[in-house]
XYZ file of C-alpha atoms in Angstrom:
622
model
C 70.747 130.700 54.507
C 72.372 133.216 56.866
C 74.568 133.402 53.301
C 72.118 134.456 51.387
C 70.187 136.514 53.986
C 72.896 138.845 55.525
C 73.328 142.731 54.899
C 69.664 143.595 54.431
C 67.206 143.192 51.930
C 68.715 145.344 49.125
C 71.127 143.129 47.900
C 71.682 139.573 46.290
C 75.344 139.772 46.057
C 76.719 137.867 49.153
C 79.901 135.422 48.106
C 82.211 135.736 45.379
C 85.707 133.798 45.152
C 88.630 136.495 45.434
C 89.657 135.008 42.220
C 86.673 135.209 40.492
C 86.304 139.149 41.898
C 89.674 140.801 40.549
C 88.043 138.620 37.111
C 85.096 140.691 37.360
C 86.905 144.080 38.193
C 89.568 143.252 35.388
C 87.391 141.849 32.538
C 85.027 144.525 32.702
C 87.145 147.581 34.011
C 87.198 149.280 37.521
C 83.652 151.158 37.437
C 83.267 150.172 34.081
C 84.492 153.213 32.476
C 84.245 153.296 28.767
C 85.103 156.944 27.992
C 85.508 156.684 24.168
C 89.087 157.913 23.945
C 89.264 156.357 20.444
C 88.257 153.365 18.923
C 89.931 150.081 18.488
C 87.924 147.736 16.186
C 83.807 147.518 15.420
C 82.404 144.165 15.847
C 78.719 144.101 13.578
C 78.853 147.737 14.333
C 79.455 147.598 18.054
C 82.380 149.599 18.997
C 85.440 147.944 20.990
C 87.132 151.127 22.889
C 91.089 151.771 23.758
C 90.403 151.661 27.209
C 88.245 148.175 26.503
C 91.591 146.771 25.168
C 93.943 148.236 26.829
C 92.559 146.724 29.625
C 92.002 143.541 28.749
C 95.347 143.294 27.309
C 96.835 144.362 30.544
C 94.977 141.430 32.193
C 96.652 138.844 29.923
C 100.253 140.464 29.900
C 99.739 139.968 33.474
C 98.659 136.414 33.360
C 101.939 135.978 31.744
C 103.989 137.412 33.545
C 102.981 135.495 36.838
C 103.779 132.201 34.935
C 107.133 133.748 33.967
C 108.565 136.174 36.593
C 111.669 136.719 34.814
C 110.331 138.128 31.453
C 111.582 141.045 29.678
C 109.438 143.835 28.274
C 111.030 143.116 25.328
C 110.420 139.308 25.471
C 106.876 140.250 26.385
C 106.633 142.484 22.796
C 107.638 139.614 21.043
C 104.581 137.309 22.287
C 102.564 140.031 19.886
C 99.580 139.626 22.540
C 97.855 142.332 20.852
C 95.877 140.027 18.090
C 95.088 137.667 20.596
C 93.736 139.957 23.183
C 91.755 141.764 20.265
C 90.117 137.748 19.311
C 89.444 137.405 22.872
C 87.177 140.799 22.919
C 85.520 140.331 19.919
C 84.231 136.920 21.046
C 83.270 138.546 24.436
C 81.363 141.083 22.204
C 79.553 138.364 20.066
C 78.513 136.823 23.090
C 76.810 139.665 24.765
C 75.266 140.169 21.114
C 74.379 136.876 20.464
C 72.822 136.515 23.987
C 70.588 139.722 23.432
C 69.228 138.434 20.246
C 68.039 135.252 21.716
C 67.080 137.088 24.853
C 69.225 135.279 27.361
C 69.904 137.052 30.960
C 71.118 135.409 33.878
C 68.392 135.484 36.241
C 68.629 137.283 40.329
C 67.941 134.128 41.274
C 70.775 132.202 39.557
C 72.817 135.600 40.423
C 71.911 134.726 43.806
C 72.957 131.188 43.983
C 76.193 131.737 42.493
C 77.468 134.479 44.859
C 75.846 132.466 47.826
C 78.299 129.297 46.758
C 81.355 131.531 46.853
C 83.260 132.328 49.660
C 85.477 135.266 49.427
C 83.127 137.830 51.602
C 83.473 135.182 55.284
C 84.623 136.209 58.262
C 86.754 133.840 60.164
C 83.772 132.065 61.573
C 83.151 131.277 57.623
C 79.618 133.250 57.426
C 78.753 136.481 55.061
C 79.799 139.446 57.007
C 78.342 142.804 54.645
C 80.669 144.898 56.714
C 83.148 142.438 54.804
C 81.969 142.803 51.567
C 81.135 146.721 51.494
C 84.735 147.705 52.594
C 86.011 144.620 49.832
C 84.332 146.441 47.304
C 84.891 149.898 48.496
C 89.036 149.136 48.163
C 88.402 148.342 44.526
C 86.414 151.512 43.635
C 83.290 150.091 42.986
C 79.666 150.045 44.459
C 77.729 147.081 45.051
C 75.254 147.752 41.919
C 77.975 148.037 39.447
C 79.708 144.966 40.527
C 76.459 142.925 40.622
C 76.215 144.084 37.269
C 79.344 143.298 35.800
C 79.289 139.378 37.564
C 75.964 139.023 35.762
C 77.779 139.980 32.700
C 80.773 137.612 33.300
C 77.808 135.291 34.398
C 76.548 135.332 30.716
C 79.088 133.120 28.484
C 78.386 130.062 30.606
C 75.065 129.984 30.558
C 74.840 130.854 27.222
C 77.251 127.375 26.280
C 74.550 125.831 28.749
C 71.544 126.544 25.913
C 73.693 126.221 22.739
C 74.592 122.214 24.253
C 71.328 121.659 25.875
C 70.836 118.736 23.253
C 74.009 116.863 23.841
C 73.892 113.542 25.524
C 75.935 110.581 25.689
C 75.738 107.298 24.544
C 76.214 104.682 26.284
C 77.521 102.057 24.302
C 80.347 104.691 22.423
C 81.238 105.432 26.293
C 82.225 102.135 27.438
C 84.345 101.564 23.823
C 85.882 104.251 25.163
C 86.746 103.333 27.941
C 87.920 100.340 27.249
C 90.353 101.685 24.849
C 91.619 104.393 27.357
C 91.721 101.757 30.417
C 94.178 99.479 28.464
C 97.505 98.978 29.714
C 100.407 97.351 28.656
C 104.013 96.197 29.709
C 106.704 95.808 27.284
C 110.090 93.632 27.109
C 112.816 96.331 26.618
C 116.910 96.486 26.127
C 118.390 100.216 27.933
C 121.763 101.274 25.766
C 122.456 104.081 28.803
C 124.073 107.777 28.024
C 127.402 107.761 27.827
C 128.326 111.528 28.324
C 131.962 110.951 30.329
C 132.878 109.592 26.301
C 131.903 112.369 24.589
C 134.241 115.315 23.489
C 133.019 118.990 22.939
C 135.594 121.615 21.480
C 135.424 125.319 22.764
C 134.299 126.259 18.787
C 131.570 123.916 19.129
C 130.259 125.098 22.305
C 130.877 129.251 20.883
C 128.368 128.299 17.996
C 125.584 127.516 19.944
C 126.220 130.349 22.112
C 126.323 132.694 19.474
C 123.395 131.073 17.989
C 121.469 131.352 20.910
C 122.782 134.484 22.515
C 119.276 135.827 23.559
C 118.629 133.111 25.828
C 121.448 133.913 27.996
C 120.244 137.479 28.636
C 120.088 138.608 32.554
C 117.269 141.164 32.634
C 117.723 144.580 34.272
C 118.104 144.141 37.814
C 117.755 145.758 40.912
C 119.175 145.971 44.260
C 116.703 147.690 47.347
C 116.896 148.337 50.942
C 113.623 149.172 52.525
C 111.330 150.043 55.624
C 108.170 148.730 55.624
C 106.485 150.890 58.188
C 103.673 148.392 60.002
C 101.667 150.455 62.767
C 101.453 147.734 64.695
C 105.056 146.857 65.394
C 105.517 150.397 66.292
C 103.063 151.014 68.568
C 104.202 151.914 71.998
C 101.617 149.977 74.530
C 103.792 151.550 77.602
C 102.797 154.481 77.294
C 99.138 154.162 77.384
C 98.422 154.311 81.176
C 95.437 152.673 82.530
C 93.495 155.829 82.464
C 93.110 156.511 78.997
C 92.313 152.480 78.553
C 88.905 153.063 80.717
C 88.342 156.688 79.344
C 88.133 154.836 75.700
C 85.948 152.508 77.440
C 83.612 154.512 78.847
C 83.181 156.593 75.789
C 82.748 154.072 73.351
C 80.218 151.474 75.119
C 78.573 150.918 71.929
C 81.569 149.079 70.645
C 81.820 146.944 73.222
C 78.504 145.563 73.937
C 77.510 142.466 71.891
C 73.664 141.857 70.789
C 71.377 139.178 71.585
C 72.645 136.385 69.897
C 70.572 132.845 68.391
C 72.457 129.633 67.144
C 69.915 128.435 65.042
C 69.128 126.157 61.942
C 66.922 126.637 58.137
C 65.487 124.919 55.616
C 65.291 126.864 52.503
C 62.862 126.251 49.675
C 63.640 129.350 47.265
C 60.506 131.138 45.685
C 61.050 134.525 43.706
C 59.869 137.719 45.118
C 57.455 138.205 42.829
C 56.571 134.760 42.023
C 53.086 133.792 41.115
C 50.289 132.673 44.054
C 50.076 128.915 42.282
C 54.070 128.852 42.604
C 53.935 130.145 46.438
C 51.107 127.947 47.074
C 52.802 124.711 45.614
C 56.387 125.392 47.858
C 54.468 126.511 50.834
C 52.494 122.912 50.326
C 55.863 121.637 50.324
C 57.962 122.855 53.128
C 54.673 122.178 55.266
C 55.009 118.517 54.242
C 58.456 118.639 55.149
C 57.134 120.680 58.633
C 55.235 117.150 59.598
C 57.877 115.155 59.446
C 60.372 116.680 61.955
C 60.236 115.914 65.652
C 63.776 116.438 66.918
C 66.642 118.588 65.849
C 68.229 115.089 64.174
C 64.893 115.196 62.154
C 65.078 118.760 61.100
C 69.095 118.227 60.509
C 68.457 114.627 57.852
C 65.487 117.348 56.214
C 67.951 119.994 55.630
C 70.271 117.527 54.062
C 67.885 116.250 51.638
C 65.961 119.026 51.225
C 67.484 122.260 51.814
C 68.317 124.784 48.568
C 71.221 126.844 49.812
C 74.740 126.270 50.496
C 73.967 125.423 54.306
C 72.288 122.357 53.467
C 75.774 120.123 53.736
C 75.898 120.552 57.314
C 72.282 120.404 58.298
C 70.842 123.775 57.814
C 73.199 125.138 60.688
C 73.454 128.781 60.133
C 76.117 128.924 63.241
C 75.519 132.534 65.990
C 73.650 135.221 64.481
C 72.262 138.673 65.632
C 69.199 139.995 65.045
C 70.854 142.606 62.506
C 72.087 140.019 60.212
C 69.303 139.100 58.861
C 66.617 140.044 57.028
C 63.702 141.048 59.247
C 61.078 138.640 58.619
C 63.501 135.851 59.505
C 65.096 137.530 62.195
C 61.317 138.277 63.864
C 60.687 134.919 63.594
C 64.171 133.325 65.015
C 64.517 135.376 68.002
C 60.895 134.624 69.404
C 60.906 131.362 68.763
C 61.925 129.225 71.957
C 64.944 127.244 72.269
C 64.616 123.539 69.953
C 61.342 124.651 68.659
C 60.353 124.295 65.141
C 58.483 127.075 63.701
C 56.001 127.903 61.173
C 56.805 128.296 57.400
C 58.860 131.915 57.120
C 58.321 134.032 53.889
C 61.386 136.079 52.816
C 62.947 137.433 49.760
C 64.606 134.771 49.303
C 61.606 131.791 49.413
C 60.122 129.661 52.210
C 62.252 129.082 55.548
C 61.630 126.304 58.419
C 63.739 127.773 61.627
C 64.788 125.459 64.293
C 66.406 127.778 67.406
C 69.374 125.666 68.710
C 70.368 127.697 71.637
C 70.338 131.636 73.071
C 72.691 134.338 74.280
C 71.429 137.287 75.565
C 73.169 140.437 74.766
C 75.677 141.632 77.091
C 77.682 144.988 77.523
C 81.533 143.004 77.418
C 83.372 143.508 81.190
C 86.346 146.252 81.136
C 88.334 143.068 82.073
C 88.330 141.161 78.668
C 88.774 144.334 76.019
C 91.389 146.801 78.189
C 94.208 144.590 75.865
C 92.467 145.016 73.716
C 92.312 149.020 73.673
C 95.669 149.635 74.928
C 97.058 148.227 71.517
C 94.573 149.962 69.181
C 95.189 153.276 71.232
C 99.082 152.371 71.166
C 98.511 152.113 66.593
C 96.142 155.274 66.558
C 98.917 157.278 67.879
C 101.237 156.186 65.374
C 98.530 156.325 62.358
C 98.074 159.880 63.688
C 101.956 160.703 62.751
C 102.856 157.916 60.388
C 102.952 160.581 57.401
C 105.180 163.128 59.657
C 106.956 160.182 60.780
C 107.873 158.275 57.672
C 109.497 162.081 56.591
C 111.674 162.415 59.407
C 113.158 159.106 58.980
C 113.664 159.670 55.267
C 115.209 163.304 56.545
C 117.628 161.290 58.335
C 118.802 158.786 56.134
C 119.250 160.980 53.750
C 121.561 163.065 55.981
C 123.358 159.495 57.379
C 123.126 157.025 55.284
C 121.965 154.691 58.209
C 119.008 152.545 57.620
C 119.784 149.871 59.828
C 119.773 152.465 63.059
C 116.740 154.673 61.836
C 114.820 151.490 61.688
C 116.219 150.422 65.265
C 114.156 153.740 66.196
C 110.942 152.899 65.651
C 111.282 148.813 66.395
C 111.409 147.878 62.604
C 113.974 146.175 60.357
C 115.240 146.378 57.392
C 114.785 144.195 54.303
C 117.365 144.019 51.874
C 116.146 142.056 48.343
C 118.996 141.282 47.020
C 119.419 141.650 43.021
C 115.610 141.087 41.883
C 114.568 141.917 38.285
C 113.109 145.348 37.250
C 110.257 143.411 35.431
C 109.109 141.467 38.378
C 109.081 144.814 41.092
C 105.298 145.692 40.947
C 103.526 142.344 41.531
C 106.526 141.117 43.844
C 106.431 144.502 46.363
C 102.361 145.757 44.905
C 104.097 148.897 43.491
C 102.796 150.978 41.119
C 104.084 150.538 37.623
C 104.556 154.581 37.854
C 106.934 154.407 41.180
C 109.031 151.217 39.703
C 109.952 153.842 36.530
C 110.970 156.589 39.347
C 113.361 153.641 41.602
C 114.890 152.913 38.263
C 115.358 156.385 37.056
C 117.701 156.786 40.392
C 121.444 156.930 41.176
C 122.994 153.974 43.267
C 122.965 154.244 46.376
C 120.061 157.086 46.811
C 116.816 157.076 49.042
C 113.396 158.057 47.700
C 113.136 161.434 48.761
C 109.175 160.809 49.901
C 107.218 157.589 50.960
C 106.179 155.197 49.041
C 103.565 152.458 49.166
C 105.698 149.072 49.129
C 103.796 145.958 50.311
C 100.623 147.987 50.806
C 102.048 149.736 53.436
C 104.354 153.612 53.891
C 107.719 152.557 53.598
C 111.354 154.296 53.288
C 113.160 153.003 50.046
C 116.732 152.929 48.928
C 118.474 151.956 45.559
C 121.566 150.008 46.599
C 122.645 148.918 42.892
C 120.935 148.604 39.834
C 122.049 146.411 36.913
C 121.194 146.892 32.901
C 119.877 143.988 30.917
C 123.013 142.529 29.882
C 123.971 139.208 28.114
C 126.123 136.789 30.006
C 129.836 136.139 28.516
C 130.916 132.963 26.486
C 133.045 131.903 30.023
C 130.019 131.957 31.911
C 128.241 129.660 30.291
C 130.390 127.551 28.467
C 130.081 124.448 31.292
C 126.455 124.677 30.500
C 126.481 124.598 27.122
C 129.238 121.876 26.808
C 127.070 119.376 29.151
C 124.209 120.021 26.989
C 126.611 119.022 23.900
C 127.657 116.322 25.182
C 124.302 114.979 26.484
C 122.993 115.470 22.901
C 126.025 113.505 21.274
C 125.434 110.816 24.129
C 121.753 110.186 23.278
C 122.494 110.125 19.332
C 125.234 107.511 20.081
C 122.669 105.389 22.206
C 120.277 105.576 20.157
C 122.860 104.415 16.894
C 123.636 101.510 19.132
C 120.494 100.349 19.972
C 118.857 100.647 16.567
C 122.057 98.529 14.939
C 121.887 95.838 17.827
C 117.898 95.324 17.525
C 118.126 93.793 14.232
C 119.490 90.510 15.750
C 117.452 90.013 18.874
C 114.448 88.027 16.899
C 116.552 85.369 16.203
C 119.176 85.787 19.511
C 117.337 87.099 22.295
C 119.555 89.421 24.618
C 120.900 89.050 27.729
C 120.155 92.183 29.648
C 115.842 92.173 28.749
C 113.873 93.906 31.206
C 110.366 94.023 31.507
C 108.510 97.480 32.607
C 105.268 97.790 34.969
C 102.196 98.161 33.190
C 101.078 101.880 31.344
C 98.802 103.396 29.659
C 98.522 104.887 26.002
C 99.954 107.980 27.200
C 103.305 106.177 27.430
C 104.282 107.539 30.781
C 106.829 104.585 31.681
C 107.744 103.668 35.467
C 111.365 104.395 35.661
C 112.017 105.816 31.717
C 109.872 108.797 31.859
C 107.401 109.973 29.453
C 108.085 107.976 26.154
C 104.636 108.640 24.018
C 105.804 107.863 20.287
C 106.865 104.332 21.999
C 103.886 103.720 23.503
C 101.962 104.488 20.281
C 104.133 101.694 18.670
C 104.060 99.120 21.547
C 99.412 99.684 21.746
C 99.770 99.328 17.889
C 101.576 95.786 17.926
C 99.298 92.337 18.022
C 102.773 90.212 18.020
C 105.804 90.142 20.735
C 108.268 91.335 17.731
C 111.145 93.696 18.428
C 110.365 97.173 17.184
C 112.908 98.340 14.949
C 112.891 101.553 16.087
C 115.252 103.463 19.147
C 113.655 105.726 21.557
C 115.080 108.194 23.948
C 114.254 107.839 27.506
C 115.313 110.182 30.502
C 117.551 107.105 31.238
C 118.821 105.803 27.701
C 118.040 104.598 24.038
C 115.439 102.033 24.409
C 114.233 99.045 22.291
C 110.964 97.267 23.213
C 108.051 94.506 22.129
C 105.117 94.451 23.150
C 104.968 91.975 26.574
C 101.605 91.689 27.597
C 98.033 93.166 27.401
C 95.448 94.126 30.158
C 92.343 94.786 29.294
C 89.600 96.632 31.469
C 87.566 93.903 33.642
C 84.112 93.759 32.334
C 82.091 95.158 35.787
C 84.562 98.058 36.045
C 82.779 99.682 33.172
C 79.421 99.496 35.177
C 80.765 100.737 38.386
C 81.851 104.224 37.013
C 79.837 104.502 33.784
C 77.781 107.289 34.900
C 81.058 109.661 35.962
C 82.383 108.306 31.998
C 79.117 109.296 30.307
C 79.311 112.867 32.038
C 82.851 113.308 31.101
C 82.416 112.421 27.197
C 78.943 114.214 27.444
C 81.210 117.713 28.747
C 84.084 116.714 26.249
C 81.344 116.966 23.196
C 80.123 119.986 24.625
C 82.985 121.730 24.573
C 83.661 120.795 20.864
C 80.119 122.022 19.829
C 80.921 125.060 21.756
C 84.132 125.765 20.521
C 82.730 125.126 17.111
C 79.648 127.491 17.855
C 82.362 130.405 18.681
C 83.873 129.513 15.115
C 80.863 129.854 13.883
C 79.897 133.570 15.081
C 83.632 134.529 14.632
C 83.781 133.987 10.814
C 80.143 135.245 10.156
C 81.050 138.653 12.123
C 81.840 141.786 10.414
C 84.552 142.877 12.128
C 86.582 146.599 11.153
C 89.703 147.360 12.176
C 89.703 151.256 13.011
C 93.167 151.222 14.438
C 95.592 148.650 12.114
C 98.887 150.017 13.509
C 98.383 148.315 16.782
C 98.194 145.139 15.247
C 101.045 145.400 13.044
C 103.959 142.954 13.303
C 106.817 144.949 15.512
């Protein structure tokens, strides 16, 4: 439980996925600032602000441009996001409605259990360190209170599909159908007519209409060339010229920060009760941790009881809660833990959190750490504060200088750092790839080849020195340039309509004369997914249609050829191999039909929703 119990008593927030974080902080705004700057749309009267979209349309633009790096702003304008980001608010909005009216509210306790099976806020020993999760939060803006907030908000759409499915179940019987019609397979008899491409003749005419047909697709974005100077701390620091002196100075004045508590490796079992729950409740889960109390002997006892028992996100590995001090916990638990001898069971613990069983694995007494093991230690972090003390100063005088040289290569000699050189990268891509600021990619741009940033700038998270070698504008490649490619593709596409004319003429004889060169493929499914053709789904269909071995009289393209096929043989799903599974295939049909009375239930609240649209021009076709 040392998950759930860490950082005091004041908090239920303990892990969260880094993913499921920046969803949080995006989805709902950094400090959830909805200054009403003007507004966007009213869903049954509830307003939907500028900064509301503008932020969640920033999330999805974003989403899309990580899938594809090389997209143009213009390219991105033409995806007309903002109707779909406006759908995607107005549903969040009916849910939050919707759940109010029926009085749904994720619970602290199911609060609690999500955060504790998330682990973004470990240290590298895997446990919940709050130091951790405070400065986490603190680099996004936000307190504790606000983000616990907004998760229980993001928290709300599942469990409100959890009560609007509660009733769906599956059926047996429908299950195993199908699963006998997905676990079919089939092999086919089939006749390859390859590509030939080395026969086919493109003109240069031919190849200039597609590429002025399709000009826009051979577009180069806006590009840019950079030289920079990431400016790391530690790679500059100079551990010569602390002298042993000022290592055991630091020492002796900070003693505090190297003394280590009294430490206890210990085990829990968890049986969670609400703070405020009533005395029948506490009564009943006292009864039953007691029970489980009586039946442990050894640490292997207490270790099998976890297992079976336990309620937290230790339970997997026994209860073990790894090295803990005493200030890691909350204090009724910690009171408990470090009196209690070593491989002793104690008494039933009430916390917060519910009812705990402690077993105390082993002891470490606190200790003040030996000059010996930490003066490496302080000699580096001495070394960086020196240069953290400058870095500002420092990161000017080298842009001073390159500006008066031209020499990045030698100023970055100076201070034992190199220089990275990106190569043509486009303008579009800048911020996510180098975590710049949409603000200081419009300044690079806005520069003359060749130039250095006049003043740092924050490039990879860290002070850097930045020069503009070259930048390109978005530019369409010429006719020459592309002409190979287009004539290959030409010639492909005449290659596959000739095989495909061939095979469809020759087919019509091989009932009665059987061909020479039949092969016979491995066995697949109704996807049509073919070992050693590729994906061929419209064949497949045919071939888990047919009840005869008759030649289909249609061609197919294959990654390899035109292809005509029968049907060889069928394989139908063993009759215990529907038992062995049938639980995992009623839970995955039961899910599927929850998700299409779910999606239907959104339908529903979407079309009965009066929904105004204060601001039409956004949403106008550009």
């Amino acid at each position: 439980m040392l998950d759930g119990m860490r950082s005091g008593a004041h908090s239920f927030v303990i892990k969260i996925a880094f993913g499921l974080i920046i969803l949080v902080f995006i989805f709902w705004g950094i400090g959830s600032n909805t200054s009403n700057s003007g507004i966007v749309a009213k869903v049954n009267g509830e307003p939907i602000t500028i900064n509301e979209f503008q932020q969640a349309y920033n999330q999805m633009a974003n989403e899309i441009k990580s899938v594809i790096p090389d997209l143009t702003e213009e390219q991105l304008k033409s995806f007309q996001l903002e109707n779909r980001v406006l759908q995607n608010v107005i549903i969040r909005k009916l849910f939050l409605s919707e759940a109010k009216r029926i009085g749904l509210d994720v619970s602290a306790k199911e609060l609690r259990d999500t955060l504790m099976a998330l682990p973004f806020f470990h240290d590298e020993s895997g446990k919940f360190s709050a130091e951790l999760y405070e400065q986490r939060l603190k680099a996004f803006g936000q307190s504790s209170a606000v983000f616990e907030n907004n998760l229980r908000l993001d928290l709300l759409p599942q469990k409100f599909q959890e009560v609007v499915t509660a009733g769906v179940f599956g059926d047996k019987n429908i299950a195993q159908k199908m699963f006998a019609f997905q676990g079919e397979r089939r092999s086919m008899d089939y006749v390859l007519f390859p590509f030939e491409t080395d026969k086919q003749n493109v003109s240069d005419a031919e190849a200039k209409a597609v590429y002025e047909e399709r000009k826009e697709l051979f577009t180069v974005p806006a590009q840019v060339s950079l030289e920079f100077i990431n400016f790391t701390p530690a790679l500059m620091a100079d551990e010569n010229a602390v002298t042993v002196e000022e290592i055991k100075a630091y020492y002796d004045d900070n003693q505090a920060k190297f003394s280590e508590e009294e430490q206890v490796k210990a085990r829990h079992i968890l049986l969670m009760a609400e703070p405020d729950a009533p005395k029948s409740e506490n009564d009943k889960i006292l009864s039953q941790i007691q029970d489980i109390a009586d039946q442990i002997k050894t640490v292997e006892d207490f270790a099998k009881m976890a297992q079976q028992y336990g309620q937290d996100g230790t339970k997997n590995s026994g209860g073990d809660l790894g090295w803990f001090g005493k200030s890691q916990m909350v204090q009724e638990f910690a009171d408990v833990a470090f009196a209690l001898p070593e491989n002793t069971l104690s008494e039933p613990v009430r916390t917060q959190f519910g009812y705990h069983l402690i077993w105390v694995d082993d002891k470490k007494e606190g200790r003040q750490i030996p000059f010996e093991e930490v003066k490496d230690r302080i000699k580096h972090d001495i070394a960086v504060e020196r240069v953290n003390a400058n870095l500002a100063q420092t990161v000017d005088s080298a842009i001073a200088a390159i500006m008066a040289n031209g020499n990045m290569e030698d100023e970055a000699k100076k201070y034992n750092l190199k220089v990275t050189k990106t190569g043509f990268v486009d303008i579009a891509s800048l911020a996510d790839t180098y975590n710049l600021r949409q603000s200081d990619v419009d300044a690079l741009v806005a520069m003359e080849n060749g130039n250095v940033w006049d003043s740092a700038v924050t490039l990879n998270d860290e002070l850097s020195v930045v020069k503009l070698v070259e930048k390109k504008a978005s530019s369409v490649q010429p006719f020459e340039a592309v002409k190979a490619e287009i004539a290959a593709e030409l010639k492909m596409k005449k290659a596959q309509e000739s095989a495909k004319e061939k095979a469809s003429q020759a087919v019509f004889g091989y009932d009665k004369n059987a061909p020479e060169n039949i092969k016979t493929s491995s066995f697949f499914t109704r996807e049509g997914q073919v070992e050693h053709l590729g994906p061929l789904p419209e064949l497949a269909k045919e071939i888990f249609a047919a009840d005869e071995k008759t030649w289909l009289k249609h061609a197919y393209v294959s990654d390899e050829g035109a292809v005509v096929a029968r049907l060889n043989t069928i394989k139908s799903v063993g009759e215990g191999e529907f038992e062995k599974i049938a639980d995992d295939v009623l839970l995955n049909m039961q899910d599927a039909q929850k998700n299409m009375l779910f999606q239907a239930y959104i339908l529903m609240l979407n079309q009965e929703a009066n929904v105004d649209i204060l601001m039409p021009e956004l949403f106008a076709k550009q």
